[in-house]
CSV table of C-alpha atoms in Angstrom, one decimal:
chain,number,residue,atom,x,y,z
C,1057,MET,CA,-59.9,103.5,3.4
C,1058,SER,CA,-57.7,100.5,4.2
C,1059,PRO,CA,-57.3,97.6,1.8
C,1060,HIS,CA,-58.9,95.3,4.3
C,1061,SER,CA,-62.1,97.3,4.4
C,1062,HIS,CA,-62.5,97.2,0.7
C,1063,PRO,CA,-65.7,95.2,0.0
C,1064,ASP,CA,-63.9,92.9,-2.6
C,1065,HIS,CA,-61.0,92.0,-0.3
C,1066,PRO,CA,-61.1,88.4,1.0
C,1067,LEU,CA,-60.6,89.4,4.6
C,1068,ALA,CA,-63.6,91.9,4.4
C,1069,ARG,CA,-65.9,88.9,3.9
C,1070,TRP,CA,-64.8,87.0,7.2
C,1071,THR,CA,-67.4,86.8,9.8
C,1072,ARG,CA,-66.8,87.0,13.6
C,1073,GLU,CA,-66.8,83.1,13.7
C,1074,HIS,CA,-64.0,83.0,11.2
C,1075,TRP,CA,-61.8,85.3,13.3
C,1076,LEU,CA,-62.5,83.2,16.4
C,1077,LEU,CA,-61.5,80.0,14.6
C,1078,ALA,CA,-58.4,81.6,13.2
C,1079,GLY,CA,-57.3,82.8,16.6
C,1080,PHE,CA,-57.9,79.4,18.2
C,1081,GLY,CA,-55.7,77.7,15.4
C,1082,ALA,CA,-52.9,80.2,16.0
C,1083,PHE,CA,-53.0,79.4,19.7
C,1084,ILE,CA,-52.8,75.6,19.1
C,1085,GLY,CA,-49.9,76.0,16.6
C,1086,THR,CA,-47.9,78.1,19.1
C,1087,ALA,CA,-48.5,75.5,21.8
C,1088,LEU,CA,-47.3,72.7,19.6
C,1089,ILE,CA,-44.1,74.5,18.6
C,1090,ALA,CA,-43.3,74.8,22.3
C,1091,ILE,CA,-44.2,71.2,23.2
C,1092,VAL,CA,-42.8,69.1,20.3
C,1093,PRO,CA,-39.1,69.6,20.9
C,1094,GLY,CA,-39.4,68.4,24.4
C,1095,PHE,CA,-41.6,65.5,23.3
C,1096,ASP,CA,-39.1,64.6,20.6
C,1097,HIS,CA,-36.3,64.6,23.1
C,1098,ALA,CA,-38.3,62.4,25.5
C,1099,MET,CA,-39.0,59.9,22.7
C,1100,ARG,CA,-35.4,59.7,21.4
C,1101,GLU,CA,-33.8,58.6,24.7
C,1102,PRO,CA,-35.8,55.4,25.1
C,1103,LEU,CA,-35.5,54.5,21.4
C,1104,ALA,CA,-31.7,54.8,21.6
C,1105,ALA,CA,-31.7,52.6,24.8
C,1106,THR,CA,-34.0,50.0,23.2
C,1107,SER,CA,-31.9,49.9,20.1
C,1108,LYS,CA,-28.8,49.3,22.2
C,1109,ASP,CA,-30.4,46.4,24.0
C,1110,LEU,CA,-31.7,44.6,20.8
C,1111,VAL,CA,-28.9,44.9,18.3
C,1112,SER,CA,-26.0,42.4,18.8
C,1113,ARG,CA,-23.0,41.5,16.6
C,1114,ASP,CA,-20.4,38.7,16.7
C,1115,LEU,CA,-17.1,40.4,16.9
C,1116,PRO,CA,-13.9,38.4,16.6
C,1117,LEU,CA,-12.0,38.2,19.8
C,1118,PRO,CA,-8.3,38.9,19.6
C,1119,THR,CA,-6.2,35.8,19.8
C,1120,PRO,CA,-4.2,35.8,23.0
C,1121,SER,CA,-0.5,35.3,22.3
C,1122,THR,CA,1.0,32.5,24.3
C,1123,SER,CA,3.6,33.7,26.6
C,1124,ALA,CA,6.0,32.1,29.0
C,1125,GLY,CA,4.2,31.1,32.2
C,1126,SER,CA,0.8,30.4,30.5
C,1127,LEU,CA,1.4,26.7,29.8
C,1128,SER,CA,1.9,23.7,32.1
C,1129,GLY,CA,2.1,20.0,31.7
C,1130,TRP,CA,2.6,18.2,28.3
C,1131,GLN,CA,1.7,20.1,25.1
C,1132,PHE,CA,1.7,18.2,21.8
C,1133,VAL,CA,2.3,19.9,18.5
C,1134,ARG,CA,1.7,18.4,15.1
C,1135,VAL,CA,4.1,20.0,12.6
C,1136,LYS,CA,2.3,21.8,9.7
C,1137,ARG,CA,3.6,22.0,6.1
C,1138,GLY,CA,6.6,24.3,5.9
C,1139,GLN,CA,6.7,24.9,9.6
C,1140,HIS,CA,10.1,25.2,11.3
C,1141,LEU,CA,11.1,24.8,14.9
C,1142,GLY,CA,11.5,28.6,15.4
C,1143,ALA,CA,7.8,29.2,14.6
C,1144,ILE,CA,6.7,26.5,17.0
C,1145,PHE,CA,8.8,27.9,19.8
C,1146,ALA,CA,7.4,31.3,19.2
C,1147,GLU,CA,3.8,30.1,19.3
C,1148,LEU,CA,4.6,28.4,22.7
C,1149,GLY,CA,6.3,31.5,24.0
C,1150,VAL,CA,9.6,29.7,24.5
C,1151,PRO,CA,12.8,31.9,24.1
C,1152,ASP,CA,15.0,31.5,21.1
C,1153,SER,CA,18.0,31.2,23.3
C,1154,LEU,CA,16.6,27.9,24.8
C,1155,MET,CA,15.8,26.6,21.3
C,1156,HIS,CA,19.4,27.2,20.2
C,1157,LYS,CA,20.7,25.3,23.3
C,1158,MET,CA,18.4,22.4,22.4
C,1159,LEU,CA,19.6,22.3,18.8
C,1160,GLU,CA,23.2,22.3,20.1
C,1161,ALA,CA,22.5,19.4,22.5
C,1162,SER,CA,20.7,17.3,19.9
C,1163,SER,CA,23.1,14.7,18.3
C,1164,THR,CA,21.0,14.4,15.1
C,1165,PRO,CA,19.7,17.0,12.6
C,1166,ALA,CA,16.1,15.8,13.1
C,1167,LEU,CA,14.9,19.0,14.6
C,1168,THR,CA,16.1,21.1,11.7
C,1169,ARG,CA,14.4,18.7,9.2
C,1170,LEU,CA,10.9,18.6,10.5
C,1171,ARG,CA,8.3,16.6,8.5
C,1172,GLU,CA,4.7,17.5,8.0
C,1173,GLY,CA,2.7,15.5,10.5
C,1174,GLN,CA,5.6,14.9,12.8
C,1175,GLU,CA,4.7,15.1,16.5
C,1176,LEU,CA,6.7,17.1,19.0
C,1177,ALA,CA,6.0,17.0,22.8
C,1178,PHE,CA,6.8,19.9,25.1
C,1179,GLU,CA,6.7,19.5,28.9
C,1180,PHE,CA,6.2,22.7,30.9
C,1181,GLY,CA,6.6,23.1,34.6
C,1182,ALA,CA,4.2,24.7,37.1
C,1183,ASP,CA,6.1,28.0,36.5
C,1184,GLY,CA,5.4,27.8,32.8
C,1185,ASN,CA,9.0,27.2,31.8
C,1186,LEU,CA,9.9,24.5,29.3
C,1187,GLN,CA,11.4,21.4,31.0
C,1188,THR,CA,11.6,18.8,28.2
C,1189,LEU,CA,11.3,18.5,24.4
C,1190,ARG,CA,10.5,15.0,23.2
C,1191,TYR,CA,10.6,13.7,19.6
C,1192,ASP,CA,11.1,10.5,17.7
C,1193,ARG,CA,14.5,10.4,16.0
C,1194,ASP,CA,13.6,7.4,13.9
C,1195,GLY,CA,11.4,4.3,14.2
C,1196,ASN,CA,13.5,2.8,16.9
C,1197,ASN,CA,14.7,5.7,19.1
C,1198,ARG,CA,13.0,8.5,21.0
C,1199,VAL,CA,14.9,11.6,22.2
C,1200,ASN,CA,14.3,13.6,25.3
C,1201,LEU,CA,16.0,17.0,25.6
C,1202,LYS,CA,15.8,18.0,29.3
C,1203,VAL,CA,16.6,21.4,30.7
C,1204,ASP,CA,19.0,21.1,33.6
C,1205,GLY,CA,19.7,24.6,35.0
C,1206,GLU,CA,21.5,26.5,32.2
C,1207,ALA,CA,22.3,23.3,30.3
C,1208,VAL,CA,20.3,21.0,28.1
C,1209,LEU,CA,20.9,17.2,28.4
C,1210,GLU,CA,20.0,14.7,25.7
C,1211,GLN,CA,18.6,11.2,26.6
C,1212,VAL,CA,18.0,8.6,23.8
C,1213,GLN,CA,15.5,5.9,24.7
C,1214,PRO,CA,14.9,2.8,22.5
C,1215,ARG,CA,11.4,2.4,21.3
C,1216,VAL,CA,10.6,-1.1,22.2
C,1217,VAL,CA,8.7,-3.1,19.5
C,1218,GLU,CA,6.4,-5.8,20.9
C,1219,THR,CA,5.6,-8.9,18.8
C,1220,ARG,CA,2.2,-10.4,19.0
C,1221,VAL,CA,1.2,-13.6,17.3
C,1222,GLU,CA,-2.0,-13.1,15.2
C,1223,LEU,CA,-4.2,-15.3,13.1
C,1224,ALA,CA,-6.0,-14.5,9.8
C,1225,ALA,CA,-8.3,-16.7,7.8
C,1226,GLY,CA,-10.4,-16.2,4.7
C,1227,THR,CA,-12.1,-17.6,1.6
C,1228,ILE,CA,-11.4,-16.4,-2.0
C,1229,THR,CA,-14.5,-14.7,-3.4
C,1230,SER,CA,-13.0,-12.0,-5.6
C,1231,SER,CA,-9.2,-11.7,-5.5
C,1232,LEU,CA,-6.2,-12.7,-3.3
C,1233,TYR,CA,-5.6,-9.0,-2.3
C,1234,ALA,CA,-9.2,-8.1,-1.6
C,1235,ASP,CA,-9.9,-11.2,0.4
C,1236,GLY,CA,-6.6,-11.1,2.1
C,1237,ALA,CA,-7.2,-7.5,3.2
C,1238,ARG,CA,-10.7,-8.4,4.4
C,1239,ALA,CA,-9.1,-11.1,6.6
C,1240,GLY,CA,-6.8,-8.4,8.1
C,1241,LEU,CA,-3.6,-9.0,6.2
C,1242,SER,CA,-1.5,-6.1,4.9
C,1243,ASN,CA,-0.4,-6.0,1.2
C,1244,GLY,CA,3.1,-7.0,2.4
C,1245,ALA,CA,1.8,-10.1,4.2
C,1246,ILE,CA,-0.3,-11.1,1.2
C,1247,ASN,CA,2.8,-10.7,-1.1
C,1248,GLN,CA,4.8,-12.8,1.4
C,1249,MET,CA,2.1,-15.6,1.4
C,1250,ALA,CA,2.1,-15.6,-2.4
C,1251,ASN,CA,5.9,-15.9,-2.5
C,1252,ILE,CA,5.9,-18.7,0.0
C,1253,PHE,CA,3.5,-20.8,-2.1
C,1254,LYS,CA,4.6,-19.7,-5.6
C,1255,TYR,CA,6.5,-22.9,-6.2
C,1256,ASP,CA,3.2,-24.9,-6.1
C,1257,ILE,CA,0.4,-22.3,-6.9
C,1258,ASP,CA,0.1,-19.9,-9.8
C,1259,PHE,CA,-1.9,-17.2,-8.1
C,1260,VAL,CA,-2.8,-15.7,-11.5
C,1261,GLU,CA,-4.1,-18.8,-13.3
C,1262,ASP,CA,-4.8,-21.3,-10.6
C,1263,LEU,CA,-6.8,-19.2,-8.1
C,1264,ARG,CA,-10.5,-20.2,-7.8
C,1265,ASP,CA,-13.5,-18.9,-5.8
C,1266,GLY,CA,-13.9,-21.1,-2.7
C,1267,ASP,CA,-10.1,-21.5,-2.1
C,1268,THR,CA,-9.3,-20.9,1.5
C,1269,PHE,CA,-6.3,-19.7,3.5
C,1270,GLN,CA,-5.2,-19.5,7.1
C,1271,VAL,CA,-2.1,-17.5,8.2
C,1272,VAL,CA,-0.3,-17.3,11.6
C,1273,TYR,CA,1.9,-14.2,11.6
C,1274,ASP,CA,3.8,-11.8,13.8
C,1275,GLU,CA,2.2,-8.4,14.3
C,1276,LEU,CA,4.5,-5.6,15.5
C,1277,TRP,CA,3.3,-3.1,18.1
C,1278,ARG,CA,5.0,0.0,19.5
C,1279,ASP,CA,3.7,2.4,22.1
C,1280,GLY,CA,0.3,0.7,22.0
C,1281,GLN,CA,0.0,1.1,18.3
C,1282,ARG,CA,0.3,-1.5,15.5
C,1283,VAL,CA,3.2,-0.5,13.3
C,1284,GLY,CA,3.2,-3.4,10.8
C,1285,ASN,CA,3.3,-7.1,10.2
C,1286,GLY,CA,6.3,-9.3,10.8
C,1287,GLU,CA,7.1,-12.6,9.3
C,1288,ILE,CA,4.6,-15.3,8.5
C,1289,ILE,CA,5.1,-18.2,11.0
C,1290,GLY,CA,2.9,-20.7,9.3
C,1291,ALA,CA,0.2,-20.8,6.6
C,1292,THR,CA,-2.1,-23.2,4.8
C,1293,PHE,CA,-3.7,-22.6,1.4
C,1294,THR,CA,-6.3,-24.9,-0.1
C,1295,ASN,CA,-6.3,-24.5,-3.9
C,1296,ARG,CA,-8.7,-26.5,-6.1
C,1297,GLY,CA,-9.3,-28.9,-3.2
C,1298,LYS,CA,-5.5,-29.5,-2.6
C,1299,ARG,CA,-4.0,-28.3,0.6
C,1300,TYR,CA,-0.6,-26.8,0.9
C,1301,ASN,CA,1.2,-26.1,4.2
C,1302,ALA,CA,4.2,-23.8,5.0
C,1303,PHE,CA,6.1,-23.4,8.2
C,1304,ARG,CA,8.9,-21.0,9.0
C,1305,PHE,CA,12.1,-22.6,10.3
C,1306,GLU,CA,15.7,-21.7,10.6
C,1307,HIS,CA,18.0,-24.3,9.2
C,1308,ASN,CA,21.8,-24.0,8.8
C,1309,GLY,CA,21.6,-20.3,9.7
C,1310,LYS,CA,19.0,-19.6,6.9
C,1311,VAL,CA,15.3,-19.0,7.4
C,1312,GLU,CA,13.2,-21.1,5.0
C,1313,TYR,CA,9.6,-22.4,4.7
C,1314,PHE,CA,9.0,-26.2,4.9
C,1315,ASP,CA,5.9,-28.3,4.5
C,1316,GLU,CA,4.5,-30.4,7.4
C,1317,ASN,CA,7.0,-33.2,6.7
C,1318,GLY,CA,10.0,-30.9,6.8
C,1319,ARG,CA,10.6,-30.7,3.1
C,1320,PRO,CA,11.6,-27.2,1.8
C,1321,LEU,CA,8.9,-25.5,-0.3
C,1322,ARG,CA,11.6,-23.8,-2.3
C,1323,LYS,CA,12.1,-26.0,-5.3
C,1324,THR,CA,15.3,-26.4,-7.2
C,1325,LEU,CA,13.7,-24.5,-10.1
C,1326,MET,CA,10.7,-22.1,-10.2
C,1327,ARG,CA,7.9,-22.7,-12.6
C,1328,ILE,CA,7.2,-19.0,-12.9
C,1329,PRO,CA,10.2,-16.6,-12.8
C,1330,ILE,CA,8.0,-13.4,-12.7
C,1331,GLU,CA,5.6,-12.2,-10.2
C,1332,PHE,CA,1.8,-11.7,-10.9
C,1333,ALA,CA,2.1,-11.8,-14.6
C,1334,ARG,CA,-0.7,-13.1,-16.9
C,1335,LEU,CA,-0.1,-16.3,-18.8
C,1336,SER,CA,-0.7,-15.1,-22.4
C,1337,SER,CA,0.5,-18.1,-24.5
C,1338,THR,CA,0.9,-21.7,-23.5
C,1339,PHE,CA,3.3,-24.5,-24.7
C,1340,GLY,CA,2.6,-26.2,-28.0
C,1341,MET,CA,1.5,-25.5,-31.6
C,1342,ARG,CA,0.0,-22.1,-32.3
C,1343,LYS,CA,-0.3,-19.4,-35.0
C,1344,HIS,CA,2.7,-17.2,-34.6
C,1345,PRO,CA,1.5,-13.6,-33.8
C,1346,VAL,CA,4.2,-12.0,-36.0
C,1347,LEU,CA,5.0,-14.6,-38.7
C,1348,GLY,CA,1.3,-15.5,-39.1
C,1349,ARG,CA,1.8,-19.2,-39.6
C,1350,MET,CA,1.4,-22.3,-37.4
C,1351,ARG,CA,4.5,-23.0,-35.5
C,1352,ALA,CA,5.6,-24.8,-32.3
C,1353,HIS,CA,5.7,-22.6,-29.3
C,1354,LYS,CA,8.4,-24.2,-27.2
C,1355,GLY,CA,7.9,-22.1,-24.1
C,1356,VAL,CA,5.3,-20.1,-22.2
C,1357,ASP,CA,4.6,-16.4,-22.4
C,1358,TYR,CA,3.8,-14.1,-19.5
C,1359,ALA,CA,2.3,-10.7,-20.4
C,1360,ALA,CA,3.5,-7.9,-18.1
C,1361,ARG,CA,4.3,-4.3,-18.1
C,1362,THR,CA,7.6,-3.2,-19.7
C,1363,GLY,CA,10.3,-3.1,-17.0
C,1364,THR,CA,8.8,-5.8,-14.8
C,1365,PRO,CA,11.7,-7.7,-13.1
C,1366,ILE,CA,12.5,-11.2,-14.4
C,1367,MET,CA,14.1,-13.6,-11.9
C,1368,ALA,CA,16.5,-16.5,-12.3
C,1369,ALA,CA,14.4,-19.7,-11.9
C,1370,GLY,CA,17.1,-21.4,-9.9
C,1371,ASP,CA,20.7,-21.4,-8.8
C,1372,GLY,CA,23.1,-21.8,-11.7
C,1373,LYS,CA,25.7,-20.3,-14.1
C,1374,VAL,CA,24.8,-17.7,-16.7
C,1375,SER,CA,25.8,-19.3,-20.1
C,1376,PHE,CA,24.5,-16.5,-22.4
C,1377,VAL,CA,23.7,-12.8,-22.3
C,1378,GLY,CA,22.9,-11.0,-25.6
C,1379,TRP,CA,20.7,-10.7,-28.6
C,1380,ARG,CA,19.4,-14.1,-29.9
C,1381,ASN,CA,17.5,-13.9,-33.2
C,1382,GLY,CA,13.7,-13.8,-32.6
C,1383,TYR,CA,14.2,-14.0,-28.8
C,1384,GLY,CA,15.6,-10.5,-28.9
C,1385,ARG,CA,17.5,-9.7,-25.7
C,1386,ALA,CA,17.8,-13.0,-24.0
C,1387,VAL,CA,19.5,-14.8,-21.1
C,1388,ILE,CA,20.3,-18.5,-20.7
C,1389,ILE,CA,21.1,-20.1,-17.3
C,1390,ASP,CA,22.6,-23.5,-16.9
C,1391,HIS,CA,21.3,-25.2,-13.7
C,1392,GLY,CA,23.3,-28.4,-13.9
C,1393,GLN,CA,22.2,-32.0,-14.3
C,1394,GLY,CA,21.2,-31.2,-17.9
C,1395,ARG,CA,18.7,-28.5,-17.0
C,1396,SER,CA,18.7,-24.9,-18.3
C,1397,THR,CA,16.3,-22.0,-18.7
C,1398,LEU,CA,15.9,-19.3,-21.4
C,1399,TYR,CA,14.3,-15.9,-20.9
C,1400,GLY,CA,13.5,-13.8,-24.0
C,1401,HIS,CA,12.2,-10.4,-25.4
C,1402,MET,CA,13.8,-8.4,-22.5
C,1403,SER,CA,13.8,-4.6,-22.7
C,1404,ALA,CA,17.1,-4.6,-20.8
C,1405,TRP,CA,19.5,-6.9,-18.9
C,1406,ALA,CA,20.3,-6.6,-15.3
C,1407,ASN,CA,23.9,-6.3,-14.2
C,1408,ILE,CA,25.0,-9.8,-15.1
C,1409,ARG,CA,27.5,-11.4,-17.4
C,1410,ALA,CA,28.2,-14.8,-19.0
C,1411,GLY,CA,30.0,-17.2,-16.7
C,1412,GLN,CA,28.6,-15.6,-13.6
C,1413,ARG,CA,27.2,-17.8,-10.8
C,1414,ILE,CA,23.7,-16.6,-9.9
C,1415,GLY,CA,21.2,-17.4,-7.1
C,1416,GLN,CA,17.5,-18.3,-7.5
C,1417,GLY,CA,15.3,-15.3,-7.5
C,1418,LYS,CA,18.0,-12.8,-8.5
C,1419,THR,CA,16.8,-10.2,-11.1
C,1420,ILE,CA,18.5,-11.0,-14.5
C,1421,GLY,CA,16.5,-8.6,-16.7
C,1422,TYR,CA,13.3,-6.7,-17.4
C,1423,VAL,CA,10.2,-7.4,-19.5
C,1424,GLY,CA,10.1,-5.9,-23.0
C,1425,ALA,CA,9.2,-6.6,-26.6
C,1426,SER,CA,12.6,-7.0,-28.3
C,1427,GLY,CA,12.9,-9.5,-31.2
C,1428,LEU,CA,9.7,-11.0,-32.7
C,1429,ALA,CA,7.1,-9.8,-30.3
C,1430,THR,CA,3.9,-7.9,-30.6
C,1431,GLY,CA,3.9,-6.5,-27.1
C,1432,PRO,CA,5.8,-6.6,-23.8
C,1433,HIS,CA,6.0,-10.1,-22.3
C,1434,LEU,CA,8.5,-12.7,-21.0
C,1435,HIS,CA,9.1,-15.8,-23.2
C,1436,TYR,CA,10.2,-18.5,-20.7
C,1437,GLU,CA,11.7,-21.9,-21.8
C,1438,PHE,CA,12.6,-24.9,-19.6
C,1439,ARG,CA,15.1,-27.3,-21.2
C,1440,ILE,CA,16.3,-30.8,-20.3
C,1441,ASN,CA,19.4,-31.9,-22.1
C,1442,GLY,CA,18.7,-29.2,-24.7
C,1443,THR,CA,15.1,-30.2,-25.4
C,1444,GLN,CA,12.3,-27.7,-24.5
C,1445,VAL,CA,9.6,-29.1,-22.2
C,1446,ASN,CA,6.5,-27.5,-20.7
C,1447,PRO,CA,7.6,-25.7,-17.5
C,1448,LEU,CA,4.0,-25.8,-16.2
C,1449,THR,CA,3.7,-29.6,-16.2
C,1450,VAL,CA,7.3,-31.0,-15.9
C,1451,THR,CA,8.1,-32.6,-12.6
C,1452,MET,CA,10.5,-30.3,-10.8
C,1453,PRO,CA,13.3,-31.8,-8.8
C,1454,LYS,CA,12.5,-31.8,-5.1
C,1455,PRO,CA,15.0,-30.8,-2.4
C,1456,GLU,CA,15.9,-33.2,0.4
C,1457,PRO,CA,13.7,-33.0,3.6
C,1458,LEU,CA,15.0,-32.5,7.1
C,1459,GLY,CA,16.1,-35.5,9.0
C,1460,GLY,CA,17.3,-36.7,12.3
C,1461,ALA,CA,17.7,-34.1,15.1
C,1462,GLU,CA,16.8,-31.3,12.7
C,1463,LEU,CA,13.5,-32.8,12.0
C,1464,VAL,CA,12.8,-33.3,15.7
C,1465,ARG,CA,13.7,-29.6,16.3
C,1466,PHE,CA,11.5,-28.6,13.4
C,1467,ARG,CA,8.4,-30.5,14.8
C,1468,ALA,CA,8.9,-28.9,18.2
C,1469,ALA,CA,9.3,-25.4,16.8
C,1470,THR,CA,6.3,-25.6,14.5
C,1471,ALA,CA,3.8,-27.3,16.8
C,1472,PRO,CA,2.2,-24.1,18.2
C,1473,ALA,CA,1.6,-22.7,14.6
C,1474,ILE,CA,0.2,-26.1,13.5
C,1475,ALA,CA,-2.3,-26.0,16.4
C,1476,LYS,CA,-3.4,-22.5,15.5
C,1477,LEU,CA,-3.8,-23.3,11.9
C,1478,GLN,CA,-5.9,-26.4,12.6
C,1479,LEU,CA,-8.2,-24.4,14.8
C,1480,ALA,CA,-8.5,-21.6,12.1
C,1481,GLU,CA,-9.2,-24.2,9.4
C,1482,LYS,CA,-12.0,-25.7,11.5
C,1483,ASN,CA,-13.6,-22.4,12.1
C,1484,THR,CA,-13.3,-21.5,8.4
C,1485,ARG,CA,-15.2,-24.7,7.4
C,1486,LEU,CA,-17.9,-24.0,10.0
C,1487,ALA,CA,-18.3,-20.5,8.8
C,1488,ALA,CA,-18.7,-21.8,5.2
C,1489,ARG,CA,-21.6,-24.0,6.1
């Protein structure tokens, strides 16, 4: 008796229907085993193709190296920090041998001392060979290194500077520098204007909102670009309702500024022998900041940073250089006709000595706090026959005006600037209404 025929065996209890269903299932399974691999293969091919069509990536392209023959016309290169000529030639695909020839042909070491931001221009022919290297040797000269067969020839061309006459006008609303810049003036031109009028206007203490200025000046252009401001030709400044005029004119081989009547603006003596300092103490009685008691202050004090240059107020002879009690390091200049000036509390003297003749505006020392002083400043005294007077109110001696043929020449030379300034002043008044 087989185990399958045993009445308790599970298979003995199967009916004919069970066996039929089991046989059908086995058939289906066998069929699937045969079909699925082919089906799987058929499905994989389109999926792979679809995936290839849909997925994309940005891959970096290789940077093509510049080689000889790939460039033509003018190529402009801005020098990068630390970059040398050999690296630039390599980038352009120019042989080192040609670079060495150009270096030998150049009469200056400019190409071996490249500056960041400097521009070099390379001209390539239709065949891709370098024909010309152009660069600026300095502000006034341009160099062309031209390839001539096996040789390199240097050509130096002057960079022509064109002068244009310009006009600027403005009204003081905040400061001389801010309003001057708003009118189109450079810091150099603003400083020049202040120096021209410094004999009559204290631009630290006297400047007021509503003051106006008009300036006719030379503007310098080169290669179609503005490269700076030249000299001021003429200017007017209205301060506290009083108008001051200045016109540039060459007299006796020296360029000076004169008022509309031909009188030099440059006075025999300056009221303020230091630029843009703050008036910190006036002339007269005051409580001494160090001694603490009331005492006559026989000069004026200008607060400024230590080391600020101090100028001679006028032409004269240095009568004293040294330490002078409470004045500390001091200088005294004799200007003749009983007039002298004293400068105290210096941090150091300039290269001057007693007995030396000195010109107006020459640096004689530097601001400090030597002697009886609480901080860095210039103590400035103006003396007439040994007596101190207030330099801010004393009548300064005026130089002689132009006369005769020189005055006629002056009027002819300044007429165009006067016309421009009158027009600018008229426009300024109209704009203020």
